[in-house]
mmCIF file of N, CA and C in Angstrom:
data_model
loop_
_atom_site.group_PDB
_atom_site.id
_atom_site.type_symbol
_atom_site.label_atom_id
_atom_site.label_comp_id
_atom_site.label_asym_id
_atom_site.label_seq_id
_atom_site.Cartn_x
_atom_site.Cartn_y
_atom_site.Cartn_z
ATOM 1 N N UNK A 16 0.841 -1.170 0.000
ATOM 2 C CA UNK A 16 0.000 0.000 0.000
ATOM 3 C C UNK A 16 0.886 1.233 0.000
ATOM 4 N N UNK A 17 0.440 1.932 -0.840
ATOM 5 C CA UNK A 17 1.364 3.574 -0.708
ATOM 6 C C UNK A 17 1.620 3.816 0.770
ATOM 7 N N UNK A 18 2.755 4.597 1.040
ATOM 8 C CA UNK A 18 3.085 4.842 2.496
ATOM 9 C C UNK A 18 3.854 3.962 3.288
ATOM 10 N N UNK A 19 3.645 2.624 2.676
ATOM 11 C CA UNK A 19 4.592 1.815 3.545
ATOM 12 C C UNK A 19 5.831 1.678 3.341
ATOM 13 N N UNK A 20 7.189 1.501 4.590
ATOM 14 C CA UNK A 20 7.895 1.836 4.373
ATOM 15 C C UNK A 20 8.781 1.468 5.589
ATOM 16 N N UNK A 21 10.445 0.797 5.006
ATOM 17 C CA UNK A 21 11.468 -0.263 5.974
ATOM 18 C C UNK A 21 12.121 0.934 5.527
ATOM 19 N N UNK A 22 12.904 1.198 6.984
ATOM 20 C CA UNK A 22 14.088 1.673 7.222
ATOM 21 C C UNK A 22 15.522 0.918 7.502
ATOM 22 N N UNK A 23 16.592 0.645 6.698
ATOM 23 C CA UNK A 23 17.247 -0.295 7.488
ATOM 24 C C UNK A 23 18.500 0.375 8.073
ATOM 25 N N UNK A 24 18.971 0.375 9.283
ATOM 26 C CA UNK A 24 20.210 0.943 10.109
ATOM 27 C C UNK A 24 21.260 0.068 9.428
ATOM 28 N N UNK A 25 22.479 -0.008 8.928
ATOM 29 C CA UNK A 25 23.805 -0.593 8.088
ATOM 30 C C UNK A 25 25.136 -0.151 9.483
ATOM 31 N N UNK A 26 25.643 -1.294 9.772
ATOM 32 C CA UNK A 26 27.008 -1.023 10.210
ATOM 33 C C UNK A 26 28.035 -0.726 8.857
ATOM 34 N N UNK A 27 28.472 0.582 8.721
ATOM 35 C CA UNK A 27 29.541 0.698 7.940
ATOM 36 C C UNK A 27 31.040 0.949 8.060
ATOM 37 N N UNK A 28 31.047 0.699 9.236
ATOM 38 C CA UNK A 28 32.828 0.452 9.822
ATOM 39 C C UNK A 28 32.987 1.768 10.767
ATOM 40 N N UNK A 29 32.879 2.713 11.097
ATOM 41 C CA UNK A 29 33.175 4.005 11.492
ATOM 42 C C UNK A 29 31.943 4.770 11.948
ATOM 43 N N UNK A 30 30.769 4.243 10.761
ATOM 44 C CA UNK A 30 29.480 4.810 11.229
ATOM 45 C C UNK A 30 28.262 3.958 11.037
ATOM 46 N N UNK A 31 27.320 4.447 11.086
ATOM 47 C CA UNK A 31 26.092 4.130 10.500
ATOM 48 C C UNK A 31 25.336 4.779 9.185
ATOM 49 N N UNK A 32 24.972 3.940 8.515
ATOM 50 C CA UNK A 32 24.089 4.425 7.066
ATOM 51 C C UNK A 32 22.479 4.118 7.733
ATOM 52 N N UNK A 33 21.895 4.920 6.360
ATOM 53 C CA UNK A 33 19.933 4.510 7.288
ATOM 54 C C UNK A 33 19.780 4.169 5.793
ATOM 55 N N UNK A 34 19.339 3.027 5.222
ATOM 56 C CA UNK A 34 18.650 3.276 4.097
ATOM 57 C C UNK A 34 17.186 2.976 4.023
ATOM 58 N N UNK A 35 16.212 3.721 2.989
ATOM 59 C CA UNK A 35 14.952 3.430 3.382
ATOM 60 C C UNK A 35 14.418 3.239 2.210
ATOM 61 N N UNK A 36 13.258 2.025 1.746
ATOM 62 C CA UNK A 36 12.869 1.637 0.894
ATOM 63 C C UNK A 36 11.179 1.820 0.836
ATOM 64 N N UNK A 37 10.716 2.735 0.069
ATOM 65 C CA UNK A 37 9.674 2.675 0.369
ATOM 66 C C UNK A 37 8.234 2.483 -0.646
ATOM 67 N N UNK A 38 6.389 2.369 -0.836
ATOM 68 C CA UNK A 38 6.226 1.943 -1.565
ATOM 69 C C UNK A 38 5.765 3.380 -2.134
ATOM 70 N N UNK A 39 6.258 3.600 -3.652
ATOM 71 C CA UNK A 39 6.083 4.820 -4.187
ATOM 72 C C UNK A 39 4.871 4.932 -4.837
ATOM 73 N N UNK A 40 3.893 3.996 -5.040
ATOM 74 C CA UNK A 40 3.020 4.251 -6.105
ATOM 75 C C UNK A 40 1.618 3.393 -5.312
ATOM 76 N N UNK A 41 0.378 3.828 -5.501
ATOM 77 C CA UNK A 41 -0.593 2.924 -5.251
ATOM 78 C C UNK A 41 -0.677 2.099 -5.580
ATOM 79 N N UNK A 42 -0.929 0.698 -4.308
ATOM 80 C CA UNK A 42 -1.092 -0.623 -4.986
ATOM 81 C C UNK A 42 0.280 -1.251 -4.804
ATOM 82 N N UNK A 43 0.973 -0.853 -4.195
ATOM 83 C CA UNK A 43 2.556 -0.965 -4.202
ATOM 84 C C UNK A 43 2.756 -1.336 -3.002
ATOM 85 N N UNK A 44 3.413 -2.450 -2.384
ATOM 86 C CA UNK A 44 3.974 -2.841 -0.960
ATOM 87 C C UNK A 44 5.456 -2.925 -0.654
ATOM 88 N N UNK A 45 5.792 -3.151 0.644
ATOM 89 C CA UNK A 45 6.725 -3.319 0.727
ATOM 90 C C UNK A 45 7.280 -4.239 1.158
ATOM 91 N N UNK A 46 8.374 -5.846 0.818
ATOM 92 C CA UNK A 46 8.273 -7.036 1.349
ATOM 93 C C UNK A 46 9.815 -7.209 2.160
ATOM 94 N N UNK A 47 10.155 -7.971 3.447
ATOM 95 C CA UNK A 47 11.251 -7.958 4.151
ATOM 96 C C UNK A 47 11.312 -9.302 3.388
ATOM 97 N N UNK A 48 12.542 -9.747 2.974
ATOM 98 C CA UNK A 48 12.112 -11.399 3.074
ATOM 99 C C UNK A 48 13.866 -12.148 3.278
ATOM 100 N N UNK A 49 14.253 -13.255 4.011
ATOM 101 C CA UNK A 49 15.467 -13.309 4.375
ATOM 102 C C UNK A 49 16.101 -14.444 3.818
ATOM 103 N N UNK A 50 16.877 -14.103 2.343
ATOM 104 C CA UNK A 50 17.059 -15.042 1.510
ATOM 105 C C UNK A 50 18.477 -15.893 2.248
ATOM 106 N N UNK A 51 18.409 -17.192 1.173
ATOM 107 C CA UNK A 51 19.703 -17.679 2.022
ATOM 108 C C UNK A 51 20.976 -16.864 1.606
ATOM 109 N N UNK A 52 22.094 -17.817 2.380
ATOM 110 C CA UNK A 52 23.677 -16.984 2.690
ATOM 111 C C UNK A 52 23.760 -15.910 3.585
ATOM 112 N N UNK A 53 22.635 -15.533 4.119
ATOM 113 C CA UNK A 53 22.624 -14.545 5.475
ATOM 114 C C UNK A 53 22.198 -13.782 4.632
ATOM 115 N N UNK A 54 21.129 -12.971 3.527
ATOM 116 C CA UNK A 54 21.059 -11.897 3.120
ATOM 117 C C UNK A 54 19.833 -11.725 3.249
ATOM 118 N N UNK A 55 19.420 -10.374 3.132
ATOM 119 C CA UNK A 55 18.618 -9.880 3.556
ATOM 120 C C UNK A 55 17.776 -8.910 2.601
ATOM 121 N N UNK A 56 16.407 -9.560 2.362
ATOM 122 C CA UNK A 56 16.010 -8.309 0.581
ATOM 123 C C UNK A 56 14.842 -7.856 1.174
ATOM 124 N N UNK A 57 14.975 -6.483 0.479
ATOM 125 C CA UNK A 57 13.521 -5.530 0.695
ATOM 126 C C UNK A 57 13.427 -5.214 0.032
ATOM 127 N N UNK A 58 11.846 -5.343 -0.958
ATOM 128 C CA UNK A 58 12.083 -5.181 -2.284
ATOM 129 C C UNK A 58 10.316 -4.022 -2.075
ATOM 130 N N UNK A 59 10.345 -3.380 -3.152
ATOM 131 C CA UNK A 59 8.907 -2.889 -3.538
ATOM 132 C C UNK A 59 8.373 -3.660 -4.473
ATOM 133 N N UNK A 60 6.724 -4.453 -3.965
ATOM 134 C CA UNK A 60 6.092 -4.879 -5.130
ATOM 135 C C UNK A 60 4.856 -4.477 -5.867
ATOM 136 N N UNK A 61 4.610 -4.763 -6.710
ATOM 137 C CA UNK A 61 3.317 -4.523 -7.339
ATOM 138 C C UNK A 61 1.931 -5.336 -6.958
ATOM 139 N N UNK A 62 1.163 -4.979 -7.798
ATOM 140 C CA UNK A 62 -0.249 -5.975 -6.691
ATOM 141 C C UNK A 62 0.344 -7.584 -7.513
ATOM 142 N N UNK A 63 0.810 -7.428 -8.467
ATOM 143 C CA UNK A 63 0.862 -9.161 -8.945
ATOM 144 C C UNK A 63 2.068 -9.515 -8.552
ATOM 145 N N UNK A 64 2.892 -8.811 -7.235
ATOM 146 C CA UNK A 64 4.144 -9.815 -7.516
ATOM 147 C C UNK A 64 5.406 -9.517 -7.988
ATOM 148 N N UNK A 65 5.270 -8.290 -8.848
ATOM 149 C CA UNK A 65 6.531 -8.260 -9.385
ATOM 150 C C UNK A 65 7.550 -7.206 -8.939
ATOM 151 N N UNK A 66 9.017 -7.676 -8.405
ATOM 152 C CA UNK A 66 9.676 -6.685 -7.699
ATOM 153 C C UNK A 66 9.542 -5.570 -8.422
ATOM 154 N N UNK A 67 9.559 -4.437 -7.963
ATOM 155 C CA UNK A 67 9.638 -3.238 -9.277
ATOM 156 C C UNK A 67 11.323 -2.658 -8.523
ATOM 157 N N UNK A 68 11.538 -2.622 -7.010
ATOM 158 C CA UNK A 68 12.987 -2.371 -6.594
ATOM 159 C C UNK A 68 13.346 -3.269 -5.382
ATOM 160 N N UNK A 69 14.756 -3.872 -5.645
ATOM 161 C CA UNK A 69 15.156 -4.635 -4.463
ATOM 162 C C UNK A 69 16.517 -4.209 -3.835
ATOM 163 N N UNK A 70 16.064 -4.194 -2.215
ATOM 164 C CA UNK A 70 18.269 -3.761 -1.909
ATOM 165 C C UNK A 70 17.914 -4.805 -1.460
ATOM 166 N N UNK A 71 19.562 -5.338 -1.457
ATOM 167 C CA UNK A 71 19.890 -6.444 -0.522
ATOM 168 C C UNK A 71 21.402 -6.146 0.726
ATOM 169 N N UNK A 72 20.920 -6.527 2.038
ATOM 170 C CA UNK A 72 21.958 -6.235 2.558
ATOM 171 C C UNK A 72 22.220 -7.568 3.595
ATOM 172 N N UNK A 73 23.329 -7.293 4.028
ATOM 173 C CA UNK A 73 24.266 -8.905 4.662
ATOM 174 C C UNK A 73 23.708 -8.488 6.016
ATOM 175 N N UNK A 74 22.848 -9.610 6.292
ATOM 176 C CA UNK A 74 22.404 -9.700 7.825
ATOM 177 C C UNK A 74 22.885 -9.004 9.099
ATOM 178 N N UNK A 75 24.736 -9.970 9.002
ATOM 179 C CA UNK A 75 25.403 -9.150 9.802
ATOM 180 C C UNK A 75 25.671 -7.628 10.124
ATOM 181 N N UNK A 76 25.555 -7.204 9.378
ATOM 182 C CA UNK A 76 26.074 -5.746 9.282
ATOM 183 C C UNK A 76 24.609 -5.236 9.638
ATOM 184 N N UNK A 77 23.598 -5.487 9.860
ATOM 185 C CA UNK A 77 22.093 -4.743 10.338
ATOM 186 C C UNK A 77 22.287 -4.118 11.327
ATOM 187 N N UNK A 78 22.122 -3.077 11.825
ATOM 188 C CA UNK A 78 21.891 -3.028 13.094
ATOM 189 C C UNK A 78 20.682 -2.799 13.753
ATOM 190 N N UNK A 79 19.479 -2.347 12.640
ATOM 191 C CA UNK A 79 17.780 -2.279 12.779
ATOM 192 C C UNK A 79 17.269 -2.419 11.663
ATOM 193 N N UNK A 80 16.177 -2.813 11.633
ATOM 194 C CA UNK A 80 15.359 -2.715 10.553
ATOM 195 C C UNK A 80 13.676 -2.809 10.644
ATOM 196 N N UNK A 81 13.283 -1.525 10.638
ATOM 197 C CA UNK A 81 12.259 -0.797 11.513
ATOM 198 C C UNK A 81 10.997 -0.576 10.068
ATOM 199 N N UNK A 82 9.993 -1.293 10.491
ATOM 200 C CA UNK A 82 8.645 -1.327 9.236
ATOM 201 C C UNK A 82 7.669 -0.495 9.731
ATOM 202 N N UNK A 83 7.479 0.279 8.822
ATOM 203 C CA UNK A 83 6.404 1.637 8.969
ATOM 204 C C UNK A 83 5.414 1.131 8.057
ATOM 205 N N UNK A 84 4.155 1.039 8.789
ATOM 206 C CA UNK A 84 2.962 0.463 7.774
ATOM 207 C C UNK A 84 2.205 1.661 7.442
ATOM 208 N N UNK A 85 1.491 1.745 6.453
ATOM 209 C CA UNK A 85 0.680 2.465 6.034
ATOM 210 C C UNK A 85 -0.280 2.755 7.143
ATOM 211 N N UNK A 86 -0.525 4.088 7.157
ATOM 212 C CA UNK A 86 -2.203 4.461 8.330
ATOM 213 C C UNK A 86 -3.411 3.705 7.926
ATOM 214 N N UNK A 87 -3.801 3.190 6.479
ATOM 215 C CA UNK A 87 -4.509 2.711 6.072
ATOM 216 C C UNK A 87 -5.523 3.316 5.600
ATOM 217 N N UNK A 88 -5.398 5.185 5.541
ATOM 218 C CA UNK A 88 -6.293 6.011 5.161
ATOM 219 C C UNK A 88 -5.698 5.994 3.709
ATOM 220 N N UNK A 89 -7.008 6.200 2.703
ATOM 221 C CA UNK A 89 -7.077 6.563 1.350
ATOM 222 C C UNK A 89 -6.137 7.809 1.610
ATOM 223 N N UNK A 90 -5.322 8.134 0.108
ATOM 224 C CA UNK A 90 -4.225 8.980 0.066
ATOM 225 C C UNK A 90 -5.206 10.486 -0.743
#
């Protein structure tokens, strides 16, 4: 649903990165899902399924990863 939206905290050696993935278009979600080899994908999808954007980041290095759902009010 528009509005929804993962923030993920990144250990990057010295500091922290925030990256945030979110769903840009109506009809659009946002999926955590934790593939093997320790990685980690958040992708934006469409209503049928199809990634339209995916990051992937190495488990280890997470330090949060914080899901903002939609209010559920029409936009």
């Amino acid at each position: 649903m528009k509005g929804d939206k993962v923030e993920v905290v990144i250990d990057a050696g010295d500091s922290s990165r925030t990256y945030e993935v979110s769903a840009t278009r109506a009809g659009r979600r946002v999926e955590v899902a934790n593939a093997r080899g320790g990685v980690v994908e958040v992708s934006e999808v469409t209503r049928s399924g199809t990634a339209v954007r995916t990051a992937r980041f190495m488990s280890s290095r997470i330090l949060a990863l914080v899901e903002h759902p939609a209010d559920g009010k029409p936009a």
